[in-house]
Coordinates of C-alpha atoms in Angstrom, one line a residue:
X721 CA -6.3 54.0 -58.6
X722 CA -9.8 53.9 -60.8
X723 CA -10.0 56.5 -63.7
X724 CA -11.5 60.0 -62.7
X725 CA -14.6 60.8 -64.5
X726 CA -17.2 63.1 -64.3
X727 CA -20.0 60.3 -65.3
X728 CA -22.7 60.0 -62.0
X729 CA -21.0 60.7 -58.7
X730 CA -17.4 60.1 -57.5
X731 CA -15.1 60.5 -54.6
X732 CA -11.8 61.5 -55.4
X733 CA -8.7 62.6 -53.3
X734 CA -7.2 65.8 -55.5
X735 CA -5.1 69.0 -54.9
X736 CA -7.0 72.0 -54.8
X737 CA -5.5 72.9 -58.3
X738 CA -6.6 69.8 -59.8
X739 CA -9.7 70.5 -58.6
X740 CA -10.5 73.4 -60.7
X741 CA -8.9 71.9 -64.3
X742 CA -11.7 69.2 -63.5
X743 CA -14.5 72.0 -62.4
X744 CA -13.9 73.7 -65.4
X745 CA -13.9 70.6 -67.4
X746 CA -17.3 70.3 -65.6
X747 CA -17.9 73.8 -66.7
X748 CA -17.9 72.6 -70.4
X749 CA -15.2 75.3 -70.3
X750 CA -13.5 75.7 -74.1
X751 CA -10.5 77.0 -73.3
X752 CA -8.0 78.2 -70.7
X753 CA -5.4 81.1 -71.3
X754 CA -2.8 81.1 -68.7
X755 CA 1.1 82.4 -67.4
X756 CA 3.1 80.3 -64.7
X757 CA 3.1 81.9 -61.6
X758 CA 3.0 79.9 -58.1
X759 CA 0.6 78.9 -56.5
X760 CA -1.2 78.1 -59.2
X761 CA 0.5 76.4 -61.8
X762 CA -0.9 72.9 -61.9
X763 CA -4.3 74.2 -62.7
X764 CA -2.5 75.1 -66.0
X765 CA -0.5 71.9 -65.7
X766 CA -3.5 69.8 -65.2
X767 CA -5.6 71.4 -68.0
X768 CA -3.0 70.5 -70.5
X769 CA -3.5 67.0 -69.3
X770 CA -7.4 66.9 -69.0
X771 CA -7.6 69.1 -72.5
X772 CA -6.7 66.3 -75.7
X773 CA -9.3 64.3 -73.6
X774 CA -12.2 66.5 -73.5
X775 CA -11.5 69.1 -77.2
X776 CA -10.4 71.5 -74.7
X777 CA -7.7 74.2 -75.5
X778 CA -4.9 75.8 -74.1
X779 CA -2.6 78.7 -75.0
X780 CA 0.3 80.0 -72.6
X781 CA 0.6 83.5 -73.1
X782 CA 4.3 85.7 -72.8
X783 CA 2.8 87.7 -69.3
X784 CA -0.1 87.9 -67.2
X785 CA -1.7 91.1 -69.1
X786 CA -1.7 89.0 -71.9
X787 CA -3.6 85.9 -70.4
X788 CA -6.0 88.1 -69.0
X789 CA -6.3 90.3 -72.7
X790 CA -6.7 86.8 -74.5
X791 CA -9.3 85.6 -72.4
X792 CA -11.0 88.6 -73.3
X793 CA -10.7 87.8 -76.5
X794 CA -11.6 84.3 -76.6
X795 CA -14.9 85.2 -75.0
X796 CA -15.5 88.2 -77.5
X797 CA -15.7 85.6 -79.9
X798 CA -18.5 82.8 -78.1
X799 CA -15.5 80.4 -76.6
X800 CA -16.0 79.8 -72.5
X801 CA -12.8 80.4 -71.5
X802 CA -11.1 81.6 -68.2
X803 CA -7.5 82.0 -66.8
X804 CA -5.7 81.7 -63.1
X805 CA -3.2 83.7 -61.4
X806 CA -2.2 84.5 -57.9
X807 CA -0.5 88.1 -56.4
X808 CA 1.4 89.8 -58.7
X809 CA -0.5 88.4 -61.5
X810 CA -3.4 89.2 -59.6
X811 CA -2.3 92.7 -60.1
X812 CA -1.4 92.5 -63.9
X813 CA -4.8 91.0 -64.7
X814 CA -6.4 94.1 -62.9
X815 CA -6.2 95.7 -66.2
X816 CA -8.1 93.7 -68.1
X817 CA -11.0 92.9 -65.4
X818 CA -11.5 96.6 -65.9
X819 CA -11.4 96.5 -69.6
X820 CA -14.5 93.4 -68.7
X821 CA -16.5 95.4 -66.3
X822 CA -16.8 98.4 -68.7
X823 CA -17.4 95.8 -71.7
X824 CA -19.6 93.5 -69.4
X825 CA -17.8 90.8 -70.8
X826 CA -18.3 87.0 -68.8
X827 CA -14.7 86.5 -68.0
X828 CA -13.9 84.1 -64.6
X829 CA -10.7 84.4 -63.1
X830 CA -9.2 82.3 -60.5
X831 CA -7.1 83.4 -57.8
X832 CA -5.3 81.4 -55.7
X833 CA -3.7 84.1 -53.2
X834 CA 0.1 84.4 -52.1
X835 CA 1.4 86.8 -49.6
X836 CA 2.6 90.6 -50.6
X837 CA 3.6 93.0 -51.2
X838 CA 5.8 92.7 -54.0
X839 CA 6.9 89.0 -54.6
X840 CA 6.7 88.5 -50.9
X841 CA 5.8 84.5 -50.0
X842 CA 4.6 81.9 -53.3
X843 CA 2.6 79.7 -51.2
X844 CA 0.0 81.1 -48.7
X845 CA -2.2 84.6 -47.4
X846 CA -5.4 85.9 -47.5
X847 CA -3.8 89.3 -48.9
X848 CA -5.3 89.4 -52.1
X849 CA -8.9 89.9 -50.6
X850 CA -9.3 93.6 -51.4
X851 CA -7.4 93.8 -54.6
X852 CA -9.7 91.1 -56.1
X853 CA -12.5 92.2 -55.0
X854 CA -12.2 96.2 -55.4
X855 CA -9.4 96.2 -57.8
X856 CA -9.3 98.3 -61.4
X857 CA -9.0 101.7 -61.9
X858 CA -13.4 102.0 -62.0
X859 CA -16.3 100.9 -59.9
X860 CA -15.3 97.6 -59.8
X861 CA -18.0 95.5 -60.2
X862 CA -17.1 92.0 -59.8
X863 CA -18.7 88.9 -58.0
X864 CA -16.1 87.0 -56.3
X865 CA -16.6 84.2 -54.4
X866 CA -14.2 82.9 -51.5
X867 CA -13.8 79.2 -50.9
X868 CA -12.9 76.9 -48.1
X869 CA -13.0 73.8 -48.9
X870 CA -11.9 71.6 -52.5
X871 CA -15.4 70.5 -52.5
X872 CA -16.3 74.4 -52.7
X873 CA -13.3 75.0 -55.2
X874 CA -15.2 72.2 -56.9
X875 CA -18.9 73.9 -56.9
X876 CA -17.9 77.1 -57.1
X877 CA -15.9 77.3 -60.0
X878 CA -19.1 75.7 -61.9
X879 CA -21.2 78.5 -60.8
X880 CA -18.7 81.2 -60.9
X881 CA -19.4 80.5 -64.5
X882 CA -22.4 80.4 -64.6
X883 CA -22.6 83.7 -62.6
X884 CA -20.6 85.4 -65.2
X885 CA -22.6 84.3 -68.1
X886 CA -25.8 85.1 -66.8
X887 CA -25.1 88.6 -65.1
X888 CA -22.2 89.7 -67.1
X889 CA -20.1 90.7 -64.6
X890 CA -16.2 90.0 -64.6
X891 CA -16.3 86.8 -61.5
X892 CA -13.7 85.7 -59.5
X893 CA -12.7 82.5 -57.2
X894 CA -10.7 83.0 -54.7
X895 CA -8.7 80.6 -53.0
X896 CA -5.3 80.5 -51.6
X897 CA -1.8 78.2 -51.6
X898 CA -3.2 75.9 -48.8
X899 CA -5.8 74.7 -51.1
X900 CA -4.2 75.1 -54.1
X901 CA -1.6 72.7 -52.5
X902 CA -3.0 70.3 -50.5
X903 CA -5.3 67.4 -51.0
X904 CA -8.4 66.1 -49.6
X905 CA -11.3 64.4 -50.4
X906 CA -14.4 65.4 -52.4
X907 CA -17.4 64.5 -55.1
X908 CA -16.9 65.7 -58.3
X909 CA -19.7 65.5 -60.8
X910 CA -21.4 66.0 -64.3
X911 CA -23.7 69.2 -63.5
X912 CA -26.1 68.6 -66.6
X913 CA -26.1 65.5 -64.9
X914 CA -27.6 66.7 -61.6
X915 CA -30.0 69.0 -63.5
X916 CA -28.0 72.1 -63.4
X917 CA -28.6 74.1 -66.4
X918 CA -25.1 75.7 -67.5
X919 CA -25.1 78.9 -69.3
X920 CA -24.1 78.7 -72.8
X921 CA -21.3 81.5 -74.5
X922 CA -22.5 83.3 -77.1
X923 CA -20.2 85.3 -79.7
X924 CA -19.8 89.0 -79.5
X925 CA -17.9 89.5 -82.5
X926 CA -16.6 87.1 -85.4
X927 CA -20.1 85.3 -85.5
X928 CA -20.9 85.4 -88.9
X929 CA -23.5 82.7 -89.1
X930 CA -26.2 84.6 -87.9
X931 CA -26.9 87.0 -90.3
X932 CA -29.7 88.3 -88.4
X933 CA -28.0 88.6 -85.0
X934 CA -28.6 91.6 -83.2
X935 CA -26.2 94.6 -83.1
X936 CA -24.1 95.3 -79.9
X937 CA -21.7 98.4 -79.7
X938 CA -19.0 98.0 -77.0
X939 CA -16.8 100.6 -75.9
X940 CA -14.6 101.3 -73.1
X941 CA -13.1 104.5 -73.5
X942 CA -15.9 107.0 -73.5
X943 CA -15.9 111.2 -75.0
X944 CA -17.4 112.9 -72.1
X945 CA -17.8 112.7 -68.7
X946 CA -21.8 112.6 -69.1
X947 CA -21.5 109.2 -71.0
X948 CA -19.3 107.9 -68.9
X949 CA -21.4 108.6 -65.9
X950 CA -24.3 106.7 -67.8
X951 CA -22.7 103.7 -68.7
X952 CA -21.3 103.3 -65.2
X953 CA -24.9 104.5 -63.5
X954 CA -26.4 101.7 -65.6
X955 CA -23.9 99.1 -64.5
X956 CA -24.9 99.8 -60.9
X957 CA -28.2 99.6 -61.0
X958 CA -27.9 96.1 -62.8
X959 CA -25.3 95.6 -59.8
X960 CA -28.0 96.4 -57.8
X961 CA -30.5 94.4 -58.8
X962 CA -28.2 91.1 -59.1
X963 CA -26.3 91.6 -56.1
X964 CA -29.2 90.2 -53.6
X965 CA -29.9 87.1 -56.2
X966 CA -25.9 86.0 -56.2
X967 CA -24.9 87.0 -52.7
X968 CA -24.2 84.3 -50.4
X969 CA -22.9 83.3 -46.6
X970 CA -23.0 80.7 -44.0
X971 CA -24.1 81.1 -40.3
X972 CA -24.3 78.9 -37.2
X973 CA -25.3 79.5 -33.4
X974 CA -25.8 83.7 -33.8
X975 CA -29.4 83.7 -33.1
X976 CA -28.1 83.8 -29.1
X977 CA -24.5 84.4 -29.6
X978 CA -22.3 86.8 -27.3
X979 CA -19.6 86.5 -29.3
X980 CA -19.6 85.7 -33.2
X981 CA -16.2 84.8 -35.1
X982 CA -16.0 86.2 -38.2
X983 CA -13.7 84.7 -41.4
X984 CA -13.6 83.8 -44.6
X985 CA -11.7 81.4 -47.2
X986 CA -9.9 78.8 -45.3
X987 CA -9.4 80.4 -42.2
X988 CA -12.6 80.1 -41.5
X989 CA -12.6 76.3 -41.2
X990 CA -10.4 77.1 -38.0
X991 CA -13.6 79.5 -37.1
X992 CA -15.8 77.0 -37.7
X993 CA -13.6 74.0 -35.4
X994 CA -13.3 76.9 -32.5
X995 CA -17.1 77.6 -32.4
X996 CA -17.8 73.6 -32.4
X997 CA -15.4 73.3 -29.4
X998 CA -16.7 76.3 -27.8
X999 CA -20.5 75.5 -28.1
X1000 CA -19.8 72.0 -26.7
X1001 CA -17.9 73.9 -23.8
X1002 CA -21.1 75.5 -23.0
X1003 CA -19.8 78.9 -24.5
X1004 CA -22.5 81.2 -26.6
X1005 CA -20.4 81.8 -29.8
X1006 CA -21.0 82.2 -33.1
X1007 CA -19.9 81.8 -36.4
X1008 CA -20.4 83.4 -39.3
X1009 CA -18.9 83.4 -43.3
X1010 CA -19.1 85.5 -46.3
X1011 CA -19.0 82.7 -49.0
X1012 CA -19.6 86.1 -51.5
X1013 CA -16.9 88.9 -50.4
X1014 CA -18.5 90.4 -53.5
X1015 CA -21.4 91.8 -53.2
X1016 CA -20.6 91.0 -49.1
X1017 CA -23.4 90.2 -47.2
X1018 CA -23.4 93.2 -44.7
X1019 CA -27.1 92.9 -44.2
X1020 CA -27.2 89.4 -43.3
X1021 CA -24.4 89.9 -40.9
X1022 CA -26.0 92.8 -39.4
X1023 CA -29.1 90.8 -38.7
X1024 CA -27.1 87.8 -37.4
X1025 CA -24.8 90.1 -34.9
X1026 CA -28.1 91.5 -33.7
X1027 CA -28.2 90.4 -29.7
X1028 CA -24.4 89.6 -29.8
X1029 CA -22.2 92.0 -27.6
X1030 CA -18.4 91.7 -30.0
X1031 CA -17.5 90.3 -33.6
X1032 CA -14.2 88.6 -33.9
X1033 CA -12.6 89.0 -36.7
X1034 CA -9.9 86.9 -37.9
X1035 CA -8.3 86.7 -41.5
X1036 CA -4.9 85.9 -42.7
X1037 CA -4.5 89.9 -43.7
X1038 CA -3.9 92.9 -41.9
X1039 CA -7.5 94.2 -41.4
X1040 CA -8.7 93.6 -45.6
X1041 CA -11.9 91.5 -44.1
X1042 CA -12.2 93.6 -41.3
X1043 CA -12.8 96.8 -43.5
X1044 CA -15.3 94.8 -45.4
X1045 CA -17.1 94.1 -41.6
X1046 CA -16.5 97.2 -40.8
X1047 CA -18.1 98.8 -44.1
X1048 CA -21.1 96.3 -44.7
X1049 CA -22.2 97.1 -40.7
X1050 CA -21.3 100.8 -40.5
X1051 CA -24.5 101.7 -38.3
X1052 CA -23.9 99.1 -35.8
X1053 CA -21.9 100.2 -32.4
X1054 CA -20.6 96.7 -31.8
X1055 CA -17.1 96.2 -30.3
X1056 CA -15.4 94.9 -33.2
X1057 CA -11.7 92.2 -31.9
X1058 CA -9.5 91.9 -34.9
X1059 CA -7.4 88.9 -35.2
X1060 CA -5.2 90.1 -37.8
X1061 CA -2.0 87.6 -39.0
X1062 CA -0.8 89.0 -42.3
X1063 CA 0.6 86.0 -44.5
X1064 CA 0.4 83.2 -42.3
X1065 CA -2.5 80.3 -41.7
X1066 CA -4.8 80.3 -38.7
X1067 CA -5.4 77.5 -36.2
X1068 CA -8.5 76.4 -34.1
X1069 CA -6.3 76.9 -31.2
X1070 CA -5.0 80.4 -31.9
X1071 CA -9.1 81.4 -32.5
X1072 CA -9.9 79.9 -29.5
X1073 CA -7.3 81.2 -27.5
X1074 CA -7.9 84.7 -29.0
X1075 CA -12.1 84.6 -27.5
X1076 CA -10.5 83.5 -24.0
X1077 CA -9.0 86.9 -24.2
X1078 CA -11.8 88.8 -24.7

């Protein structure tokens, strides 16, 4: 087997966890805090590999809270760092993404989902959609972006980067065991490379180089309700204003659909095989994907469903997508069909039996 680099272009056959150790390599990523929990492990496992290499670090903290406080702190003090969990991490970490959306501090987490609650199932579900992307005890503002593929896993992580340095906004990728686990084929690459400008860090605190830098107070326990209500008014209307820059989706055959199938993460590559079957039977579908869950694209959808008669919705949850349809569309009377399998994948065939139904 030829030795993996990230010099020009090349084809590789990698595990969706591998795949993010080398995207974050990409990244020019400094450093990664981490706890074991499945299904994520062997990004942790394949960092400490890929890290003597590249000058990269790695520290294993006691717990979850702690991986997420320590990637706070590593970023408080100019190092690109990052850490990866999945369901009752997921949950831990909560508390320090809330501590990051208060401080605005650039922190990228990476989720690769398991089924709940509790321990539940190690390897697979797309149960973790709404506590990753509304979780914390606040607002929650948070750009999380929900993969399908390893090449996405790949891409994404680079920008989910690059969207946390630039906006300031805690980021998330979201993935799930089936792509943590499994391999298939993709182009990994040198981003400078293909003229993609990444975001450098900058320190926050322990800088003291610059002895002109400018001063930046950050707190996030606040006196009064009156401050806080400032300091979280201000975050939203910087939400506001990024949120149509970062969000993102993917579309196909709506403009004279009667039916559009709805999904996101990898379920929706069994969307996307049932609407190619369908169309070739003749059938007007179509298919539609938030690639951001957060900020969704409820607009975009709205626009696309706008001569179709019903949405299906199908999502390896028990209606966490379909709230988020539901939500981003609230002024539309379209029949909405849930296909709604808590914890367990999604095939072609089950989506394509499900429209035969309808």
């Amino acid at each position: 087997m030829a030795e993996v680099s990230l010099k020009g272009e090349q084809r590789v056959f990698m595990t969706g966890n591998e795949v993010v150790a080398w995207a974050a390599v990409a990244a020019k990523v400094d450093i990664m805090y981490g706890y074991p929990i499945t299904p994520q492990n062997e990004i942790m496992h394949y960092w400490t590999r890929l890290a003597p290499k590249y000058g990269k670090k790695f520290l294993q903290t006691e717990d979850e809270i702690s991986a997420g406080f320590t990637t706070l702190g590593g970023i408080l003090t100019g190092r690109k760092a990052f850490t990866a969990t999945a369901g009752p991490g997921n949950v831990l970490m909560q508390e320090s993404a809330g501590m990051a959306e208060m401080m605005r501090i650039p922190v990228v987490y990476v989720i690769q989902q398991r089924g709940g609650p509790s321990t539940a199932t190690v390897i697979y579900a797309q149960q973790e959609t709404t506590l990753t992307a509304f979780g914390g005890n606040g607002e929650g503002h948070r750009i999380v972006y929900s993969t399908a593929t390893h090449q996405e896993l790949f891409d994404y992580t680079i920008k989910a980067f690059n969207s946390a340095w630039t906006y300031r906004f805690p980021t998330f990728l979201l993935g799930d065991g089936y792509q943590a686990k499994m391999r298939e084929p993709l182009t990994i690459y040198d981003p400078e490379e293909k003229g993609m400008k990444l975001v450098p860090a900058e320190a926050t605190v322990g800088d003291m180089a610059e002895s002109g830098r400018s001063f930046r107070h950050l707190r996030n326990t606040y006196n009064t309700e009156d401050e806080l209500y400032e300091v979280v008014m201000a975050n939203q209307r910087d939400w506001d204003a990024m949120a149509p820059k970062v969000v993102e989706w993917e579309e196909k055959g709506c403009e004279d659909a009667d039916v559009i199938i709805v999904s996101h993460g990898i379920v929706s590559r069994a969307a996307l095989g049932a609407y190619n079957q369908l169309r070739a039977e003749g059938k007007k579908v179509g298919y539609f994907r938030p690639i951001t869950i957060r900020p969704f694209p409820g607009e975009q959808l709205t626009k696309a469903m706008k001569g179709a008669k019903k949405l299906l919705v199908a999502e390896s949850a028990y209606g966490q997508l379909l709230k988020m349809v539901q939500n981003g569309t609230y002024d539309n009377a379209i029949e909405i069909a849930p296909m709604l399998r808590p914890g367990v994948g999604i095939t072609t065939e089950e989506i394509v039996q499900e429209y035969n139904k309808l």
